[in-house]
Coordinates of C-alpha atoms and ligand atoms in Angstrom, one line a residue:
X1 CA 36.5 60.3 -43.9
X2 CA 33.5 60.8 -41.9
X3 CA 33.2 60.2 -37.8
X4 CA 30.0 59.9 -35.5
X5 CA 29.4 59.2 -32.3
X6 CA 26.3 58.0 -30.4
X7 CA 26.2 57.7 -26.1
X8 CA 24.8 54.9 -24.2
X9 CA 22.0 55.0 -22.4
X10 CA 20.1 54.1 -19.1
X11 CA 16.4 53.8 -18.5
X12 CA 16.0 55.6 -15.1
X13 CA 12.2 55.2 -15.0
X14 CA 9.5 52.5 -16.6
X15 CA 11.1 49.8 -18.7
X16 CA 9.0 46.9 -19.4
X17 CA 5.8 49.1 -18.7
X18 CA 7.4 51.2 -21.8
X19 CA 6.4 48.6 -23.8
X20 CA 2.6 48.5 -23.0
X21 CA 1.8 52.7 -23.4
X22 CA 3.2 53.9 -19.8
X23 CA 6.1 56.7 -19.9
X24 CA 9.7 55.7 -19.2
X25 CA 12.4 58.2 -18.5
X26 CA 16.4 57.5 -20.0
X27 CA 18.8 59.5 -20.4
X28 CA 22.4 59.2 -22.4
X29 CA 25.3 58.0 -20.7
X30 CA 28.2 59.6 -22.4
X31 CA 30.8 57.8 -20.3
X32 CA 30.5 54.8 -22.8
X33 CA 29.9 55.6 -26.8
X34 CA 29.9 53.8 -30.0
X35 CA 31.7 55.5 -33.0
X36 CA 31.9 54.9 -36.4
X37 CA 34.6 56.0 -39.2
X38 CA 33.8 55.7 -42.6
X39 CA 36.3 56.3 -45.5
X40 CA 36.2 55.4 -49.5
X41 CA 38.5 52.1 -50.1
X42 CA 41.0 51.9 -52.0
X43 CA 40.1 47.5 -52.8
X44 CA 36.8 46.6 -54.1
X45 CA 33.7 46.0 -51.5
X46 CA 32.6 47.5 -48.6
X47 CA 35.2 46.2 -45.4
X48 CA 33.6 46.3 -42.1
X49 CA 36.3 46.3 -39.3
X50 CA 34.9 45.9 -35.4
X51 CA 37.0 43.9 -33.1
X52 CA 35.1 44.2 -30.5
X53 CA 32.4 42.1 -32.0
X54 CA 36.1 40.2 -33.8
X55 CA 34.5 41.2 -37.1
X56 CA 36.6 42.2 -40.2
X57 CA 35.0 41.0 -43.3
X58 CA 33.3 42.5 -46.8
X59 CA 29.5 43.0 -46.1
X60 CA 29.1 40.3 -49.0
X61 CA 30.6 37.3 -46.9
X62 CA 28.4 38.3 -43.9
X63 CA 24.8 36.9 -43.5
X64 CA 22.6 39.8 -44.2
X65 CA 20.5 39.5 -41.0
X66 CA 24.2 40.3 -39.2
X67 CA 23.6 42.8 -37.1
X68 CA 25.8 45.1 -38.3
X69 CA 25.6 44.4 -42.0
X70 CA 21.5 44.5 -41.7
X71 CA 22.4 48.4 -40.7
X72 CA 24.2 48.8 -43.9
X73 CA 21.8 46.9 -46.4
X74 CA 18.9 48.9 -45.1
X75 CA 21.0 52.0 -44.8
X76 CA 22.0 51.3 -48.8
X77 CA 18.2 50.4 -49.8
X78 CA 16.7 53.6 -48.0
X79 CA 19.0 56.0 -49.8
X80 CA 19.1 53.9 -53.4
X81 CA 22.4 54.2 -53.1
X82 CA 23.6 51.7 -56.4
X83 CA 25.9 50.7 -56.9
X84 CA 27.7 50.1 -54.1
X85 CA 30.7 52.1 -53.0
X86 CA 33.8 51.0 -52.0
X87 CA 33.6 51.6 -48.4
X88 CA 35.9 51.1 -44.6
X89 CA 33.8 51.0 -41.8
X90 CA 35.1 51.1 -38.6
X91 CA 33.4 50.3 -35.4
X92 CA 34.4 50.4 -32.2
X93 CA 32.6 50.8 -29.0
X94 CA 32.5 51.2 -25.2
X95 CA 29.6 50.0 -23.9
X96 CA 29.4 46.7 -23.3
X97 CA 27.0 44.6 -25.4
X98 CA 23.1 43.0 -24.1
X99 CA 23.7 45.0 -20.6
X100 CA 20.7 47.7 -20.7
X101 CA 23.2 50.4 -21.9
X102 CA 21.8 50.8 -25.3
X103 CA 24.6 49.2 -27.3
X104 CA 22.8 48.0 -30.5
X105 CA 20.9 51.7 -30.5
X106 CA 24.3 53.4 -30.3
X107 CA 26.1 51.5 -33.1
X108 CA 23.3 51.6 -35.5
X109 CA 23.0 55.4 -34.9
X110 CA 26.8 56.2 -35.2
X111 CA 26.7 54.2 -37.8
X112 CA 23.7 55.3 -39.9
X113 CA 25.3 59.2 -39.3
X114 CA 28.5 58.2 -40.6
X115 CA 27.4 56.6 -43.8
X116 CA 25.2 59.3 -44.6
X117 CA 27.8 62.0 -44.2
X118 CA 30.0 60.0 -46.4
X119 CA 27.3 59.6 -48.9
X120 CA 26.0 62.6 -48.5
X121 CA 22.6 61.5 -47.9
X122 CA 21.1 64.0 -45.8
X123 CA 19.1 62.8 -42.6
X124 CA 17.5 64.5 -40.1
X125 CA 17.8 63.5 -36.3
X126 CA 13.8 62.0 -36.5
X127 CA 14.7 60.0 -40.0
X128 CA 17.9 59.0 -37.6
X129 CA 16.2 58.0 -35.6
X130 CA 12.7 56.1 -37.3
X131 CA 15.6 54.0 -39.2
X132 CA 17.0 53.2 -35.8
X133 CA 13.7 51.9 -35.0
X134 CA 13.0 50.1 -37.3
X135 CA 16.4 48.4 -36.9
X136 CA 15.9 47.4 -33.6
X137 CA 12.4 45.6 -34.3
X138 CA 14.7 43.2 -36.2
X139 CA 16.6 42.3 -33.2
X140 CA 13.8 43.0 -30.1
X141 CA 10.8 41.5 -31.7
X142 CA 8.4 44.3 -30.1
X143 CA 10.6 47.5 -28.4
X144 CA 8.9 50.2 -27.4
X145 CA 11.2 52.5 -28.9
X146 CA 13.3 54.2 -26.1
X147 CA 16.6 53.2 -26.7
X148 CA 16.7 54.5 -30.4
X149 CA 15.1 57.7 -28.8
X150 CA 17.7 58.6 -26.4
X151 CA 20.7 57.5 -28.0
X152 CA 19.8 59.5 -31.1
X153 CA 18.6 62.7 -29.3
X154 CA 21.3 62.4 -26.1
X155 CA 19.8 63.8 -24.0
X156 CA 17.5 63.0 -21.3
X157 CA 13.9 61.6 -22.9
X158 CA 10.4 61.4 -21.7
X159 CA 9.2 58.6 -24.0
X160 CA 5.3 57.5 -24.7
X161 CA 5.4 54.5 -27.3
X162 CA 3.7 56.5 -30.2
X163 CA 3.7 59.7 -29.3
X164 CA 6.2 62.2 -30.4
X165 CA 9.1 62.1 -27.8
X166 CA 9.7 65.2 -25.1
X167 CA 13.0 65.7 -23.7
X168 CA 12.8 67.2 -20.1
X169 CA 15.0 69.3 -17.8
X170 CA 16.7 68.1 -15.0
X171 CA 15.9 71.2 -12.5
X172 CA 19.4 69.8 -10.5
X173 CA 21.9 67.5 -11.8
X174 CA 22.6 64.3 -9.8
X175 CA 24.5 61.3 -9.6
X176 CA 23.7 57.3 -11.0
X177 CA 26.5 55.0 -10.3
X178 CA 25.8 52.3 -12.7
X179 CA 27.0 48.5 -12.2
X180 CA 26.9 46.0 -14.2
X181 CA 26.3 42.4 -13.1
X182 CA 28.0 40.9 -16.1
X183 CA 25.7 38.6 -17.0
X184 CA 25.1 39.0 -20.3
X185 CA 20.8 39.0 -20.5
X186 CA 19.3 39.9 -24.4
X187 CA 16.0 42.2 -23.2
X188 CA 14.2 40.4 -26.4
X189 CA 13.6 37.2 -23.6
X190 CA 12.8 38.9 -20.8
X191 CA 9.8 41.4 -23.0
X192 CA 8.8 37.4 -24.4
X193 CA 8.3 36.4 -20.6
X194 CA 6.6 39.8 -19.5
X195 CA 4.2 39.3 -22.4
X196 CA 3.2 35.8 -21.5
X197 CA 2.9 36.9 -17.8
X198 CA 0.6 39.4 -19.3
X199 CA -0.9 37.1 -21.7
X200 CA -2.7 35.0 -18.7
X201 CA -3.9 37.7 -16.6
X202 CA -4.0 41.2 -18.7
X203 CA -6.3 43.2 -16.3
X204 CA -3.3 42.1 -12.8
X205 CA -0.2 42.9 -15.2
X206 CA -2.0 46.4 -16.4
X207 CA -2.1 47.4 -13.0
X208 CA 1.2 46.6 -12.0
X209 CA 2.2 48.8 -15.7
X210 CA 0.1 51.6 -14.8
X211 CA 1.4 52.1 -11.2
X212 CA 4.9 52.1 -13.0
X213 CA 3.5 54.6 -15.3
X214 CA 2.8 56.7 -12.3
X215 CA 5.8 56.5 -10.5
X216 CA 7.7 57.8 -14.4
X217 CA 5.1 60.9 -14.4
X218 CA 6.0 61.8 -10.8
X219 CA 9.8 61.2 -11.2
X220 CA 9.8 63.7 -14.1
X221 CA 8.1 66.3 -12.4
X222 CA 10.7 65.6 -9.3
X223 CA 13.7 66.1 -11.6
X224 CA 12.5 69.2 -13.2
X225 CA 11.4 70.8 -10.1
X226 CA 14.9 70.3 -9.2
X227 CA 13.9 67.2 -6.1
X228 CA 16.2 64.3 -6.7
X229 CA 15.7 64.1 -3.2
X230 CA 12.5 62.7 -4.1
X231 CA 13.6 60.5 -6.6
X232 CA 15.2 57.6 -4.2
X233 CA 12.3 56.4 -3.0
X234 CA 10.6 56.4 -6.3
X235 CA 13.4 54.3 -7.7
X236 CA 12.9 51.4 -4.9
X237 CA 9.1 51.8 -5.3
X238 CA 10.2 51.2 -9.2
X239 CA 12.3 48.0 -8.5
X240 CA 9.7 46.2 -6.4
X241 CA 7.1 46.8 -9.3
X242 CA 10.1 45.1 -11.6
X243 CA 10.5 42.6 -9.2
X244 CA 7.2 41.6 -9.2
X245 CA 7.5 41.5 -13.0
X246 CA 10.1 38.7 -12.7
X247 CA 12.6 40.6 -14.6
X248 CA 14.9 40.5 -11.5
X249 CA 17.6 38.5 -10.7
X250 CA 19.7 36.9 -7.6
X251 CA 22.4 38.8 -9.2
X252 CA 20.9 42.4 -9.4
X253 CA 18.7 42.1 -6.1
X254 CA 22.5 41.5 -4.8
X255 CA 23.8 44.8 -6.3
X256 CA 20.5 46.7 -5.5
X257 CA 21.0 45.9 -1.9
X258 CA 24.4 46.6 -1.7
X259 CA 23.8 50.2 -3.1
X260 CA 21.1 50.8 -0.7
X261 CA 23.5 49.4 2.4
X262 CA 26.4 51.4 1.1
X263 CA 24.1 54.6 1.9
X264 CA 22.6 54.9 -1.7
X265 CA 19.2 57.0 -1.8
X266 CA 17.8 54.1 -4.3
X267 CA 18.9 51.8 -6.2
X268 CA 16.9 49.4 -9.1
X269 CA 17.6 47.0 -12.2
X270 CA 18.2 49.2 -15.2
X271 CA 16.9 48.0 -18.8
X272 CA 15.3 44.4 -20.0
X273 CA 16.6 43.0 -16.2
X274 CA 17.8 39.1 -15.6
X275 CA 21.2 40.7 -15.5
X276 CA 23.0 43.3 -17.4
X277 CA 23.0 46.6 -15.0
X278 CA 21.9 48.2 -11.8
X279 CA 21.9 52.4 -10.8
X280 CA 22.1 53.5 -7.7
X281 CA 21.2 57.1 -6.8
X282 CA 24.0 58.5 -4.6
X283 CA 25.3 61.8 -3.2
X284 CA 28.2 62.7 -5.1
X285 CA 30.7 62.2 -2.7
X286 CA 29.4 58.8 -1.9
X287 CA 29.9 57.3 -5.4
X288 CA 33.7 56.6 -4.7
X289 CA 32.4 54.2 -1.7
X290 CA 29.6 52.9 -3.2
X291 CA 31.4 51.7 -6.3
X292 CA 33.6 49.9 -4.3
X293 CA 30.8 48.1 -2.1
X294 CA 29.4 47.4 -5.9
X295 CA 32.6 45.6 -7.3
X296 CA 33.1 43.8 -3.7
X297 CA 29.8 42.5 -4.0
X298 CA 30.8 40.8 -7.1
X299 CA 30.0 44.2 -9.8
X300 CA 32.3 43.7 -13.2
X301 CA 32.2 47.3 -13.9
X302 CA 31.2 50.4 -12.7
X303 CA 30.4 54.2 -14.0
X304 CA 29.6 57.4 -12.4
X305 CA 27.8 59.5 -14.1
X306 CA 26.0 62.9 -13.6
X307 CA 22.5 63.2 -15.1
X308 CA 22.5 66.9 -16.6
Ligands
PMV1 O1 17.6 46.4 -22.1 P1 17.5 47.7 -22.7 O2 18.2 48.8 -22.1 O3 17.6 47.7 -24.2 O4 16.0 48.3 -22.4 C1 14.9 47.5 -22.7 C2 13.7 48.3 -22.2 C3 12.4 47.6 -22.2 O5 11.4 48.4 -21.8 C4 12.4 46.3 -21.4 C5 12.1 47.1 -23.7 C6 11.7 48.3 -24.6 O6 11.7 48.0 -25.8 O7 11.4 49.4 -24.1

């Protein structure tokens, strides 16, 4: 039997802006994983059992553009693995699904490593993680590649769309709590409206990207110079661009403000936006307090997490 794991992740800098060639900064979240067991069967077929998703069925039942069994066809196809095997897949996971934790990255890596160990197809960590892209352009329509990035690598990214990735040091750790609004919000329709937005008026929305670009640059250099002191008010300065972007929401402005009232340093939407989750920078012995203003204000979950 073979076992892999893959972390969430957060954006902490430059989603959306990502998308159009500015730099965005994630980094995993290893609070909340998706793993993947894969053992030979002893019945016919290759049996795919994930109840979170309530899914316990032989690949060949399953539509093939299911997310899940898409992994495995392409996964199949790219190591001419024929014929099939007689596979159980297992598949469970943490994070919480469409919430700008990285879900779909996670599973399809954890996945992808635990069928190639059991196959003994032999990938490297960038063929890991070019298949992961080019799963997610099935499900995203046009991502910029972040999610795959950090969830293959975990750890903390500095992503160009294009260019080869860089993963940076974090001169001091510190502390994100992350919230989730629980409104369930696939990034796929929020990039669709940010690229009409754009679509009218290219030259306005490129200078709201690149000032967004800028505040990623100078964020990076503020973590590795060991000054997430700095970073609170690049954060806020980060949700007002997003805001302006539309990719808000009631729900998250509700959280954000809540953070920042609960004595947060900063506080912004985290991902696609419209809902999923929030992060607030904190001082570590806040979190406890600022959790609890989170859920009050109506949070369905919460994690603390220190960025390493
Ligand atoms: O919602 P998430 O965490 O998958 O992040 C989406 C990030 C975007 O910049 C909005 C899209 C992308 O592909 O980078």
């Amino acid at each position: 039997m073979t076992k892999s794991s893959a972390p969430g992740k957060i954006i902490l800098f430059g989603e959306h802006a990502v998308v159009y060639g500015r730099p965005a900064l994630a980094v995993p979240v290893s609070q909340v994983h998706a793993d993947a067991d894969v053992s030979d069967s002893e019945r016919p077929g290759i049996w795919i059992d994930a109840p979170d998703v309530n899914l316990h069925a032989e690949l060949n039942t399953l539509p093939s553009d299911q997310p899940i069994a898409s992994v495995i066809h392409n996964f199949l196809f790219l190591a001419r693995v024929s014929p099939f095997p007689d596979l159980e897949i297992k598949i469970t996971a943490s994070i919480p699904v469409a919430s700008g934790l990285g879900s779909g990255a996670a599973v399809t890596v954890a996945l992808t490593r635990a069928l190639a160990a059991q196959l003994n197809y032999s990938m490297t960590d960038e063929e890991v993680n070019a298949f992961a892209y080019e799963i997610e352009k099935l499900y995203h329509g046009t991502p910029s590649g972040i999610d795959n990035t950090v969830v293959t690598y975990a750890k903390p990214v500095y992503f160009v769309k294009g260019q080869l990735m860089e993963i940076f040091k974090v001169g001091q750790p510190f502390t994100l709590v992350i919230a989730d609004t629980g409104i369930s919000a696939p990034t796929r329709e929020s990039v669709g409206d940010v690229r009409r937005l754009w679509m009218n008026d290219k030259a306005g929305w490129e200078t709201v990207f690149d000032k967004i670009g800028e505040v990623s640059f100078t964020a990076r250099r503020a973590i590795e110079a060991g000054r997430p002191d700095l970073l609170g008010q690049l954060i806020d300065e980060n949700q007002a661009l997003l805001q302006k972007l539309t990719v808000s929401s009631p729900e998250l402005d509700r959280l954000i403000e809540t953070a920042r009232n609960a004595g947060a340093m900063g506080a912004k939407l985290s991902g696609g936006g419209r809902g999923g989750n929030m992060i607030a920078l904190v001082q570590p012995e806040m979190a406890e307090s600022i959790s609890a203003a989170l859920k009050e204000a109506g949070a369905k979950n919460t994690i603390t997490t220190r960025v390493l």
